[in-house]
PDB file of C-alpha atoms in Angstrom:
ATOM      1  CA  MET R 226     -10.982  20.168  16.857  1.00 74.00           C
ATOM      2  CA  THR R 227     -11.523  17.793  19.638  1.00 70.00           C
ATOM      3  CA  ARG R 228     -11.358  14.557  20.720  1.00 60.00           C
ATOM      4  CA  HIS R 229     -14.375  12.639  23.289  1.00 45.00           C
ATOM      5  CA  ALA R 230     -14.923   9.572  24.067  1.00 38.00           C
ATOM      6  CA  GLU R 231     -17.428   7.446  21.705  1.00 41.00           C
ATOM      7  CA  ALA R 232     -20.956   7.267  23.388  1.00 36.00           C
ATOM      8  CA  PRO R 233     -22.580   3.516  23.461  1.00 34.00           C
ATOM      9  CA  ARG R 234     -24.609   3.849  20.872  1.00 34.00           C
ATOM     10  CA  HIS R 235     -21.677   4.774  18.493  1.00 40.00           C
ATOM     11  CA  GLU R 236     -19.530   1.918  19.518  1.00 45.00           C
ATOM     12  CA  ALA R 237     -18.361  -0.298  16.614  1.00 46.00           C
ATOM     13  CA  PRO R 238     -18.293  -4.181  17.223  1.00 51.00           C
ATOM     14  CA  PRO R 239     -14.926  -5.691  18.200  1.00 49.00           C
ATOM     15  CA  GLN R 240     -14.668  -7.392  14.701  1.00 63.00           C
ATOM     16  CA  THR R 241     -14.251  -4.289  12.826  1.00 76.00           C
ATOM     17  CA  ASP R 242     -11.581  -1.571  12.363  1.00 88.00           C
ATOM     18  CA  PRO R 243     -10.700   0.855  15.597  1.00 94.00           C
ATOM     19  CA  TYR R 244     -11.555   4.452  15.008  1.00 97.00           C
ATOM     20  CA  GLU R 245     -11.177   8.036  16.579  1.00 97.00           C
ATOM     21  CA  GLU R 246     -14.387  10.302  16.666  1.00 97.00           C
ATOM     22  CA  LEU R 247     -13.637  13.946  16.637  1.00 98.00           C
ATOM     23  CA  ARG R 248     -15.580  17.344  16.365  1.00 98.00           C
ATOM     24  CA  VAL R 249     -14.432  19.775  13.988  1.00 98.00           C
ATOM     25  CA  PRO R 250     -15.495  23.338  14.142  1.00 98.00           C
ATOM     26  CA  VAL R 251     -18.106  24.476  11.363  1.00 98.00           C
ATOM     27  CA  SER R 252     -20.635  27.085  10.929  1.00 97.00           C
ATOM     28  CA  GLY R 253     -23.410  26.730  13.495  1.00 97.00           C
ATOM     29  CA  GLY R 254     -21.496  24.301  16.018  1.00 97.00           C
ATOM     30  CA  GLU R 255     -19.595  21.118  15.499  1.00 98.00           C
ATOM     31  CA  LEU R 256     -19.435  18.190  13.091  1.00 98.00           C
ATOM     32  CA  ALA R 257     -18.538  14.788  14.409  1.00 98.00           C
ATOM     33  CA  VAL R 258     -15.797  13.341  11.866  1.00 98.00           C
ATOM     34  CA  LEU R 259     -14.091   9.633  12.325  1.00 98.00           C
ATOM     35  CA  ARG R 260     -10.632   8.985  11.827  1.00 98.00           C
ATOM     36  CA  TRP R 261      -9.269   5.822  10.786  1.00 98.00           C
ATOM     37  CA  PRO R 262      -5.402   6.173  11.207  1.00 97.00           C
ATOM     38  CA  ALA R 263      -2.847   5.247   8.910  1.00 97.00           C
ATOM     39  CA  ALA R 264       0.132   2.670  10.064  1.00 95.00           C
ATOM     40  CA  GLU R 265       2.871   5.204   9.156  1.00 94.00           C
ATOM     41  CA  PRO R 266       3.744   9.085   9.133  1.00 92.00           C
ATOM     42  CA  GLY R 267       2.950  10.680   5.578  1.00 93.00           C
ATOM     43  CA  ALA R 268       0.869   8.109   4.103  1.00 97.00           C
ATOM     44  CA  PRO R 269      -2.007   9.674   1.961  1.00 98.00           C
ATOM     45  CA  VAL R 270      -5.338  10.614   3.182  1.00 98.00           C
ATOM     46  CA  VAL R 271      -8.882  10.165   2.222  1.00 98.00           C
ATOM     47  CA  LEU R 272     -11.514  12.279   2.969  1.00 98.00           C
ATOM     48  CA  ALA R 273     -15.039  10.406   2.489  1.00 99.00           C
ATOM     49  CA  VAL R 274     -18.475  11.884   2.049  1.00 99.00           C
ATOM     50  CA  HIS R 275     -21.591   9.758   2.756  1.00 98.00           C
ATOM     51  CA  GLY R 276     -24.505   9.417   1.307  1.00 98.00           C
ATOM     52  CA  ILE R 277     -28.102  11.243   1.695  1.00 97.00           C
ATOM     53  CA  THR R 278     -29.311   9.295   4.827  1.00 96.00           C
ATOM     54  CA  ALA R 279     -26.172   7.261   5.653  1.00 97.00           C
ATOM     55  CA  ASN R 280     -23.436   8.479   8.019  1.00 98.00           C
ATOM     56  CA  ALA R 281     -20.046   8.274   8.446  1.00 98.00           C
ATOM     57  CA  LEU R 282     -19.345   4.426   8.890  1.00 98.00           C
ATOM     58  CA  SER R 283     -20.621   3.752   5.977  1.00 98.00           C
ATOM     59  CA  TRP R 284     -16.815   4.072   4.875  1.00 98.00           C
ATOM     60  CA  ALA R 285     -15.574   1.827   7.508  1.00 98.00           C
ATOM     61  CA  ARG R 286     -15.192  -1.285   5.373  1.00 98.00           C
ATOM     62  CA  ILE R 287     -13.365   0.649   2.893  1.00 98.00           C
ATOM     63  CA  ALA R 288     -10.883   1.944   5.966  1.00 98.00           C
ATOM     64  CA  HIS R 289     -10.437  -2.179   6.558  1.00 97.00           C
ATOM     65  CA  HIS R 290      -9.253  -2.765   2.771  1.00 97.00           C
ATOM     66  CA  LEU R 291      -6.894   0.376   2.917  1.00 97.00           C
ATOM     67  CA  ALA R 292      -5.517  -1.580   5.777  1.00 96.00           C
ATOM     68  CA  GLY R 293      -3.608   1.243   6.939  1.00 96.00           C
ATOM     69  CA  ARG R 294      -1.849   2.304   3.910  1.00 97.00           C
ATOM     70  CA  ALA R 295      -3.873   5.547   3.825  1.00 98.00           C
ATOM     71  CA  THR R 296      -5.731   7.530   6.619  1.00 98.00           C
ATOM     72  CA  VAL R 297      -9.085   7.272   6.102  1.00 98.00           C
ATOM     73  CA  ILE R 298     -11.251  10.745   7.361  1.00 98.00           C
ATOM     74  CA  ALA R 299     -15.406  10.912   7.466  1.00 98.00           C
ATOM     75  CA  PRO R 300     -17.996  12.856   8.591  1.00 98.00           C
ATOM     76  CA  ASP R 301     -21.289  12.458   9.748  1.00 98.00           C
ATOM     77  CA  LEU R 302     -23.140  15.277   7.377  1.00 98.00           C
ATOM     78  CA  ARG R 303     -25.092  17.867   9.177  1.00 98.00           C
ATOM     79  CA  GLY R 304     -28.447  16.580   9.834  1.00 98.00           C
ATOM     80  CA  ARG R 305     -27.256  13.070   9.782  1.00 98.00           C
ATOM     81  CA  GLY R 306     -25.467  10.819  12.656  1.00 97.00           C
ATOM     82  CA  GLY R 307     -23.535  12.486  15.356  1.00 98.00           C
ATOM     83  CA  SER R 308     -24.218  15.600  13.474  1.00 98.00           C
ATOM     84  CA  GLY R 309     -27.940  15.714  13.814  1.00 96.00           C
ATOM     85  CA  SER R 310     -28.371  18.418  16.017  1.00 95.00           C
ATOM     86  CA  LEU R 311     -26.327  20.882  13.795  1.00 97.00           C
ATOM     87  CA  PRO R 312     -28.756  23.426  12.422  1.00 95.00           C
ATOM     88  CA  GLY R 313     -29.357  24.211   8.703  1.00 95.00           C
ATOM     89  CA  PRO R 314     -29.045  25.538   6.021  1.00 95.00           C
ATOM     90  CA  TYR R 315     -28.644  22.586   4.630  1.00 97.00           C
ATOM     91  CA  GLY R 316     -27.826  21.692   0.929  1.00 98.00           C
ATOM     92  CA  ILE R 317     -25.026  20.842  -1.313  1.00 98.00           C
ATOM     93  CA  ALA R 318     -23.123  24.430  -1.102  1.00 98.00           C
ATOM     94  CA  ALA R 319     -23.548  23.825   2.814  1.00 98.00           C
ATOM     95  CA  HIS R 320     -21.982  20.564   2.761  1.00 98.00           C
ATOM     96  CA  ALA R 321     -19.549  21.554   0.639  1.00 98.00           C
ATOM     97  CA  GLU R 322     -18.058  24.167   3.036  1.00 98.00           C
ATOM     98  CA  ASP R 323     -18.317  21.899   5.888  1.00 98.00           C
ATOM     99  CA  VAL R 324     -16.113  19.418   3.850  1.00 98.00           C
ATOM    100  CA  ALA R 325     -13.728  22.264   3.452  1.00 98.00           C
ATOM    101  CA  ALA R 326     -13.558  23.082   7.051  1.00 98.00           C
ATOM    102  CA  ILE R 327     -12.991  19.634   7.740  1.00 98.00           C
ATOM    103  CA  ALA R 328      -9.867  19.883   5.287  1.00 98.00           C
ATOM    104  CA  ASP R 329      -8.770  23.053   7.132  1.00 98.00           C
ATOM    105  CA  ALA R 330      -8.811  21.515  10.190  1.00 98.00           C
ATOM    106  CA  PHE R 331      -6.333  18.497   9.265  1.00 98.00           C
ATOM    107  CA  GLY R 332      -4.733  20.936   7.187  1.00 97.00           C
ATOM    108  CA  LEU R 333      -5.142  18.541   3.959  1.00 97.00           C
ATOM    109  CA  ARG R 334      -3.879  19.915   0.610  1.00 91.00           C
ATOM    110  CA  GLU R 335      -3.151  16.770  -1.909  1.00 95.00           C
ATOM    111  CA  ALA R 336      -5.959  14.025   0.020  1.00 98.00           C
ATOM    112  CA  VAL R 337      -8.099  12.046  -2.243  1.00 98.00           C
ATOM    113  CA  LEU R 338     -11.856  13.128  -2.121  1.00 98.00           C
ATOM    114  CA  ALA R 339     -14.412  10.307  -2.181  1.00 99.00           C
ATOM    115  CA  GLY R 340     -17.929  10.710  -2.055  1.00 98.00           C
ATOM    116  CA  HIS R 341     -20.618   8.040  -2.432  1.00 98.00           C
ATOM    117  CA  SER R 342     -23.862   8.263  -3.718  1.00 97.00           C
ATOM    118  CA  MET R 343     -25.475  12.208  -2.525  1.00 97.00           C
ATOM    119  CA  GLY R 344     -21.860  12.617  -1.242  1.00 98.00           C
ATOM    120  CA  ALA R 345     -20.289  12.333  -4.416  1.00 98.00           C
ATOM    121  CA  PHE R 346     -22.203  15.434  -5.649  1.00 98.00           C
ATOM    122  CA  VAL R 347     -21.142  16.793  -2.574  1.00 98.00           C
ATOM    123  CA  SER R 348     -17.742  15.658  -3.385  1.00 98.00           C
ATOM    124  CA  ALA R 349     -17.423  17.075  -7.385  1.00 98.00           C
ATOM    125  CA  PHE R 350     -19.104  20.615  -6.148  1.00 98.00           C
ATOM    126  CA  THR R 351     -16.401  20.656  -3.205  1.00 98.00           C
ATOM    127  CA  GLY R 352     -13.735  19.867  -5.896  1.00 98.00           C
ATOM    128  CA  VAL R 353     -15.096  22.732  -8.162  1.00 98.00           C
ATOM    129  CA  HIS R 354     -15.154  25.379  -5.347  1.00 98.00           C
ATOM    130  CA  HIS R 355     -12.569  23.954  -3.290  1.00 97.00           C
ATOM    131  CA  PRO R 356      -9.821  22.416  -5.336  1.00 96.00           C
ATOM    132  CA  SER R 357      -6.327  23.528  -3.953  1.00 95.00           C
ATOM    133  CA  ARG R 358      -7.445  21.341  -0.916  1.00 95.00           C
ATOM    134  CA  PHE R 359      -7.235  18.017  -2.949  1.00 98.00           C
ATOM    135  CA  GLY R 360      -5.352  16.115  -5.138  1.00 98.00           C
ATOM    136  CA  SER R 361      -7.975  14.216  -7.054  1.00 98.00           C
ATOM    137  CA  LEU R 362     -11.588  12.755  -6.679  1.00 98.00           C
ATOM    138  CA  VAL R 363     -13.207   9.632  -6.561  1.00 98.00           C
ATOM    139  CA  LEU R 364     -16.912   9.513  -6.896  1.00 98.00           C
ATOM    140  CA  VAL R 365     -18.532   6.297  -5.948  1.00 98.00           C
ATOM    141  CA  ASP R 366     -22.072   5.402  -7.814  1.00 98.00           C
ATOM    142  CA  GLY R 367     -23.324   8.918  -7.436  1.00 98.00           C
ATOM    143  CA  GLY R 368     -22.109  12.961  -8.762  1.00 97.00           C
ATOM    144  CA  LEU R 369     -23.064  12.665 -12.395  1.00 96.00           C
ATOM    145  CA  GLY R 370     -26.963  13.592 -12.713  1.00 93.00           C
ATOM    146  CA  PHE R 371     -29.504  13.649 -15.252  1.00 84.00           C
ATOM    147  CA  PRO R 372     -31.761  16.330 -15.954  1.00 71.00           C
ATOM    148  CA  ALA R 373     -34.747  15.550 -13.917  1.00 68.00           C
ATOM    149  CA  PRO R 374     -38.632  14.888 -15.954  1.00 66.00           C
ATOM    150  CA  THR R 375     -40.632  18.380 -15.308  1.00 60.00           C
ATOM    151  CA  HIS R 376     -43.715  17.275 -14.748  1.00 62.00           C
ATOM    152  CA  LEU R 377     -42.862  16.264 -11.522  1.00 69.00           C
ATOM    153  CA  ASP R 378     -42.623  18.487  -8.244  1.00 76.00           C
ATOM    154  CA  PRO R 379     -39.274  17.867  -6.198  1.00 72.00           C
ATOM    155  CA  ASP R 380     -41.319  15.631  -3.550  1.00 75.00           C
ATOM    156  CA  ALA R 381     -42.659  13.528  -6.230  1.00 80.00           C
ATOM    157  CA  LEU R 382     -38.968  13.160  -7.656  1.00 77.00           C
ATOM    158  CA  LEU R 383     -37.892  12.258  -4.031  1.00 81.00           C
ATOM    159  CA  ASP R 384     -40.401   9.614  -3.734  1.00 79.00           C
ATOM    160  CA  ALA R 385     -39.482   8.131  -6.979  1.00 79.00           C
ATOM    161  CA  VAL R 386     -35.814   8.036  -6.362  1.00 78.00           C
ATOM    162  CA  ILE R 387     -35.248   7.280  -2.865  1.00 81.00           C
ATOM    163  CA  GLY R 388     -39.116   6.719  -1.458  1.00 80.00           C
ATOM    164  CA  PRO R 389     -38.303   3.852   0.799  1.00 80.00           C
ATOM    165  CA  ALA R 390     -35.517   5.870   2.206  1.00 84.00           C
ATOM    166  CA  MET R 391     -37.806   9.216   2.919  1.00 86.00           C
ATOM    167  CA  ARG R 392     -40.486   6.623   4.760  1.00 89.00           C
ATOM    168  CA  ARG R 393     -38.234   5.014   7.011  1.00 93.00           C
ATOM    169  CA  LEU R 394     -37.334   8.941   8.749  1.00 93.00           C
ATOM    170  CA  ALA R 395     -40.959   8.917   9.753  1.00 92.00           C
ATOM    171  CA  MET R 396     -40.954   4.948  11.232  1.00 97.00           C
ATOM    172  CA  THR R 397     -39.852   4.387  14.720  1.00 98.00           C
ATOM    173  CA  PHE R 398     -38.584   1.282  16.306  1.00 98.00           C
ATOM    174  CA  PRO R 399     -38.827  -1.043  19.549  1.00 98.00           C
ATOM    175  CA  ASP R 400     -35.263  -1.704  19.897  1.00 98.00           C
ATOM    176  CA  ARG R 401     -31.837  -2.483  18.414  1.00 98.00           C
ATOM    177  CA  GLN R 402     -32.815  -6.078  17.057  1.00 98.00           C
ATOM    178  CA  ALA R 403     -36.284  -4.603  15.402  1.00 98.00           C
ATOM    179  CA  TYR R 404     -33.979  -2.053  13.093  1.00 98.00           C
ATOM    180  CA  ARG R 405     -31.388  -4.714  12.305  1.00 97.00           C
ATOM    181  CA  ASP R 406     -34.511  -7.003  11.594  1.00 97.00           C
ATOM    182  CA  TYR R 407     -35.560  -4.183   9.215  1.00 96.00           C
ATOM    183  CA  TRP R 408     -32.225  -3.729   7.399  1.00 96.00           C
ATOM    184  CA  ARG R 409     -31.871  -7.287   7.144  1.00 96.00           C
ATOM    185  CA  ALA R 410     -34.558  -7.781   4.836  1.00 95.00           C
ATOM    186  CA  HIS R 411     -33.820  -4.885   2.621  1.00 95.00           C
ATOM    187  CA  PRO R 412     -33.283  -6.759  -1.051  1.00 95.00           C
ATOM    188  CA  ALA R 413     -29.513  -4.944  -1.403  1.00 95.00           C
ATOM    189  CA  PHE R 414     -28.749  -5.787   1.876  1.00 95.00           C
ATOM    190  CA  ALA R 415     -29.909  -9.464   2.131  1.00 90.00           C
ATOM    191  CA  ASP R 416     -26.714 -11.622   1.381  1.00 91.00           C
ATOM    192  CA  SER R 417     -24.247  -9.124   2.182  1.00 94.00           C
ATOM    193  CA  TRP R 418     -24.857  -8.656   6.318  1.00 96.00           C
ATOM    194  CA  SER R 419     -21.454  -8.333   8.237  1.00 96.00           C
ATOM    195  CA  PRO R 420     -20.084  -6.584  11.325  1.00 96.00           C
ATOM    196  CA  TRP R 421     -19.283  -3.579   9.789  1.00 96.00           C
ATOM    197  CA  VAL R 422     -22.805  -3.199   7.791  1.00 97.00           C
ATOM    198  CA  ASP R 423     -24.172  -3.913  11.352  1.00 97.00           C
ATOM    199  CA  ALA R 424     -22.119  -0.892  13.006  1.00 97.00           C
ATOM    200  CA  TYR R 425     -22.861   1.483  10.429  1.00 97.00           C
ATOM    201  CA  ILE R 426     -26.838   0.967  10.504  1.00 97.00           C
ATOM    202  CA  GLN R 427     -26.617   0.955  14.246  1.00 97.00           C
ATOM    203  CA  ARG R 428     -25.029   4.363  14.112  1.00 98.00           C
ATOM    204  CA  ASP R 429     -27.962   5.685  12.734  1.00 97.00           C
ATOM    205  CA  LEU R 430     -30.331   5.198  15.482  1.00 98.00           C
ATOM    206  CA  VAL R 431     -31.363   7.994  18.072  1.00 97.00           C
ATOM    207  CA  GLY R 432     -33.942   8.146  21.118  1.00 97.00           C
ATOM    208  CA  ALA R 433     -34.663   6.054  23.572  1.00 97.00           C
ATOM    209  CA  GLU R 434     -36.476   2.504  23.257  1.00 97.00           C
ATOM    210  CA  PRO R 435     -39.380   1.370  22.421  1.00 98.00           C
ATOM    211  CA  ARG R 436     -39.290   4.570  20.120  1.00 98.00           C
ATOM    212  CA  LEU R 437     -35.893   4.646  18.211  1.00 98.00           C
ATOM    213  CA  ARG R 438     -35.988   6.600  15.376  1.00 98.00           C
ATOM    214  CA  SER R 439     -33.523   7.123  12.391  1.00 98.00           C
ATOM    215  CA  SER R 440     -30.717  10.508  13.289  1.00 98.00           C
ATOM    216  CA  CYS R 441     -31.371  12.066   9.658  1.00 97.00           C
ATOM    217  CA  VAL R 442     -33.035  15.497   9.637  1.00 97.00           C
ATOM    218  CA  ARG R 443     -35.853  15.117   7.356  1.00 93.00           C
ATOM    219  CA  ASP R 444     -35.472  18.371   6.259  1.00 94.00           C
ATOM    220  CA  ALA R 445     -31.929  17.999   5.689  1.00 96.00           C
ATOM    221  CA  VAL R 446     -32.803  14.912   3.519  1.00 95.00           C
ATOM    222  CA  ARG R 447     -35.127  16.729   1.174  1.00 92.00           C
ATOM    223  CA  GLU R 448     -33.221  19.697   0.378  1.00 95.00           C
ATOM    224  CA  ASP R 449     -30.171  17.902  -0.168  1.00 96.00           C
ATOM    225  CA  GLY R 450     -32.489  15.545  -2.644  1.00 94.00           C
ATOM    226  CA  THR R 451     -33.760  18.229  -4.166  1.00 92.00           C
ATOM    227  CA  GLN R 452     -30.596  19.883  -5.184  1.00 95.00           C
ATOM    228  CA  VAL R 453     -29.247  16.519  -6.112  1.00 95.00           C
ATOM    229  CA  LEU R 454     -31.833  16.189  -8.364  1.00 91.00           C
ATOM    230  CA  CYS R 455     -32.860  19.798  -9.734  1.00 90.00           C
ATOM    231  CA  ASP R 456     -29.909  22.276  -9.168  1.00 94.00           C
ATOM    232  CA  PRO R 457     -28.402  23.047 -12.251  1.00 94.00           C
ATOM    233  CA  GLU R 458     -24.976  24.280 -10.512  1.00 97.00           C
ATOM    234  CA  VAL R 459     -24.802  21.122  -8.764  1.00 97.00           C
ATOM    235  CA  LEU R 460     -25.603  18.793 -11.714  1.00 95.00           C
ATOM    236  CA  ALA R 461     -22.933  20.931 -14.197  1.00 95.00           C
ATOM    237  CA  ALA R 462     -20.032  20.246 -11.293  1.00 96.00           C
ATOM    238  CA  PRO R 463     -18.503  17.303 -13.141  1.00 95.00           C
ATOM    239  CA  GLY R 464     -18.260  18.924 -16.522  1.00 93.00           C
ATOM    240  CA  ARG R 465     -16.337  21.882 -14.293  1.00 95.00           C
ATOM    241  CA  LEU R 466     -13.623  19.695 -12.514  1.00 96.00           C
ATOM    242  CA  GLU R 467      -9.975  20.708 -13.107  1.00 95.00           C
ATOM    243  CA  LEU R 468      -8.565  17.760 -10.676  1.00 97.00           C
ATOM    244  CA  PRO R 469      -8.485  14.175 -11.843  1.00 97.00           C
ATOM    245  CA  ALA R 470     -11.219  12.220 -10.826  1.00 98.00           C
ATOM    246  CA  ARG R 471     -13.055   9.106 -11.885  1.00 98.00           C
ATOM    247  CA  LEU R 472     -16.793   7.473 -11.724  1.00 98.00           C
ATOM    248  CA  LEU R 473     -17.168   3.977 -10.039  1.00 98.00           C
ATOM    249  CA  TRP R 474     -20.428   2.728 -10.871  1.00 98.00           C
ATOM    250  CA  ALA R 475     -22.451  -0.395  -9.478  1.00 98.00           C
ATOM    251  CA  ASP R 476     -24.319  -2.416 -12.348  1.00 95.00           C
ATOM    252  CA  ARG R 477     -27.222  -3.131 -10.155  1.00 97.00           C
ATOM    253  CA  GLY R 478     -29.470  -0.472  -8.425  1.00 95.00           C
ATOM    254  CA  LEU R 479     -30.464   1.157  -5.077  1.00 93.00           C
ATOM    255  CA  MET R 480     -32.921  -2.425  -4.333  1.00 93.00           C
ATOM    256  CA  ASP R 481     -30.698  -4.343  -5.933  1.00 96.00           C
ATOM    257  CA  GLU R 482     -32.584  -4.497  -8.941  1.00 96.00           C
ATOM    258  CA  PRO R 483     -30.565  -5.113 -12.340  1.00 97.00           C
ATOM    259  CA  GLN R 484     -30.671  -1.598 -13.754  1.00 95.00           C
ATOM    260  CA  GLY R 485     -28.415   0.595 -11.650  1.00 96.00           C
ATOM    261  CA  LEU R 486     -28.222   4.595 -11.514  1.00 95.00           C
ATOM    262  CA  TYR R 487     -25.530   4.554 -14.456  1.00 96.00           C
ATOM    263  CA  ASP R 488     -24.874   2.260 -17.562  1.00 96.00           C
ATOM    264  CA  GLU R 489     -22.685   2.430 -20.580  1.00 95.00           C
ATOM    265  CA  ARG R 490     -25.635   4.112 -22.754  1.00 94.00           C
ATOM    266  CA  ARG R 491     -26.267   6.919 -19.888  1.00 93.00           C
ATOM    267  CA  LEU R 492     -22.829   7.128 -19.229  1.00 95.00           C
ATOM    268  CA  ALA R 493     -22.258   7.805 -23.352  1.00 93.00           C
ATOM    269  CA  ALA R 494     -25.222  10.117 -23.374  1.00 91.00           C
ATOM    270  CA  ALA R 495     -23.865  12.355 -21.193  1.00 90.00           C
ATOM    271  CA  GLY R 496     -21.057  13.280 -23.130  1.00 89.00           C
ATOM    272  CA  LEU R 497     -18.133  12.805 -20.870  1.00 87.00           C
ATOM    273  CA  ASP R 498     -15.038  13.996 -21.156  1.00 90.00           C
ATOM    274  CA  PRO R 499     -12.809  10.608 -20.152  1.00 90.00           C
ATOM    275  CA  ALA R 500      -9.959  12.845 -20.066  1.00 88.00           C
ATOM    276  CA  ARG R 501     -12.536  14.939 -17.061  1.00 89.00           C
ATOM    277  CA  LEU R 502     -14.114  12.000 -15.629  1.00 95.00           C
ATOM    278  CA  ALA R 503     -12.689   8.534 -16.262  1.00 96.00           C
ATOM    279  CA  THR R 504     -15.895   6.198 -15.735  1.00 97.00           C
ATOM    280  CA  HIS R 505     -15.245   2.562 -14.315  1.00 97.00           C
ATOM    281  CA  ARG R 506     -18.280  -0.581 -14.053  1.00 98.00           C
ATOM    282  CA  VAL R 507     -17.649  -2.406 -10.832  1.00 98.00           C
ATOM    283  CA  ALA R 508     -19.195  -5.459 -11.522  1.00 97.00           C
ATOM    284  CA  GLY R 509     -21.490  -7.875  -9.401  1.00 97.00           C
ATOM    285  CA  VAL R 510     -22.344  -5.095  -6.794  1.00 98.00           C
ATOM    286  CA  ASN R 511     -25.265  -2.815  -5.754  1.00 98.00           C
ATOM    287  CA  HIS R 512     -25.583   0.701  -5.401  1.00 97.00           C
ATOM    288  CA  TYR R 513     -25.191  -0.254  -1.343  1.00 97.00           C
ATOM    289  CA  THR R 514     -22.801  -3.003  -1.464  1.00 98.00           C
ATOM    290  CA  VAL R 515     -20.534  -1.238  -3.687  1.00 98.00           C
ATOM    291  CA  LEU R 516     -19.418   0.168  -0.677  1.00 98.00           C
ATOM    292  CA  VAL R 517     -20.365  -1.771   2.055  1.00 97.00           C
ATOM    293  CA  GLY R 518     -19.756  -5.214   0.733  1.00 98.00           C
ATOM    294  CA  ASP R 519     -16.593  -6.973   0.853  1.00 97.00           C
ATOM    295  CA  ASP R 520     -15.980  -7.057  -3.215  1.00 97.00           C
ATOM    296  CA  GLY R 521     -17.167  -3.518  -3.328  1.00 98.00           C
ATOM    297  CA  ALA R 522     -15.251  -1.989  -0.725  1.00 98.00           C
ATOM    298  CA  ARG R 523     -11.879  -3.747  -1.706  1.00 98.00           C
ATOM    299  CA  THR R 524     -12.062  -2.556  -5.498  1.00 98.00           C
ATOM    300  CA  VAL R 525     -13.531   1.087  -4.188  1.00 98.00           C
ATOM    301  CA  ALA R 526     -10.044   0.564  -1.961  1.00 98.00           C
ATOM    302  CA  GLY R 527      -8.060  -0.154  -4.684  1.00 98.00           C
ATOM    303  CA  HIS R 528      -9.335   3.239  -6.703  1.00 98.00           C
ATOM    304  CA  LEU R 529      -8.553   5.309  -3.970  1.00 98.00           C
ATOM    305  CA  LEU R 530      -4.803   3.989  -3.378  1.00 98.00           C
ATOM    306  CA  ASP R 531      -4.647   4.280  -7.046  1.00 97.00           C
ATOM    307  CA  ALA R 532      -5.613   7.857  -6.963  1.00 98.00           C
ATOM    308  CA  ALA R 533      -3.408   8.837  -4.004  1.00 97.00           C
ATOM    309  CA  GLY R 534      -0.490   7.030  -6.193  1.00 96.00           C
ATOM    310  CA  VAL R 535       0.101   4.445  -3.795  1.00 94.00           C
ATOM    311  CA  SER R 536       1.891   1.827  -6.059  1.00 78.00           C
ATOM    312  CA  GLY R 537      -0.451  -1.742  -7.063  1.00 73.00           C
ATOM    313  CA  GLY R 538      -3.087   0.447  -5.521  1.00 72.00           C
ATOM    314  CA  THR R 539      -5.831  -1.264  -7.619  1.00 70.00           C
ATOM    315  CA  SER R 540      -4.900  -4.557  -7.216  1.00 56.00           C
ATOM    316  CA  GLY R 541      -3.217  -4.425  -3.086  1.00 51.00           C
ATOM    317  CA  THR R 542      -6.183  -4.490  -0.911  1.00 58.00           C
ATOM    318  CA  ARG R 543      -6.648  -6.317   1.991  1.00 57.00           C
ATOM    319  CA  GLY R 544      -8.075 -10.091   1.484  1.00 49.00           C
TER     320      GLY R 544
END
């Protein structure tokens, strides 16, 4: 594991919390990993996995609300952000091996493994195949899949679920303000802009003006998304977990629509064993603001502290 100075395009605004950027050896190269250290030695550790076209800074506001009571370790998954040059194979199993390599590099054994969206599927899969490295799981608006319509091919399925995100990968932007304006117009972010969101979206940009683009590798997104929607082993992972786990679900969707990915009816139809996977609704947030919005991040941080066994976790986050 090596440390290096942050490149200018990865610098967070001064209003956000400082972090270290490290490199962790994995198959094919090194993974970029961000670390927000705890204030005290011996504090719990959260290993946090981002979504399908996101990056490690999607967890920055969670780190803010944890307020030094836990160390947060968050990678840029291969094919994204600072790990964009890592080669395939991609897919959920490959990400799970990378997450296990990070746990080994930091000597983790009882960490809380958390994941958002596609990262929740990675976390559930990792929890099944590498349980000795973790103490519990927190899945945030993801991880629990449903059988996909059999009449649609994988590309049609991806377009139906994350079409706008896929189309963004083919776009270019003349400067950073143009990318900021693009995201500020997104319905999920329009009312929740902050320095944390700005740092998160700016980390995604690579290239040079006037042709800046997303760091996400399209083949990686396609492979990961197809497995989340269609792979039986990935879809079965939540039902095979032996570690304590909870699913936090947002009541609004990817475009801030009233119907989110989950609701009481869909969760009931999944036949979950509450002793294996407890579920908790996070009200008033959408798929993104459950992680990067202030209310959502505060709630998720509280659950992470609770999962780590910190007394008063669900009510003791930073204001």
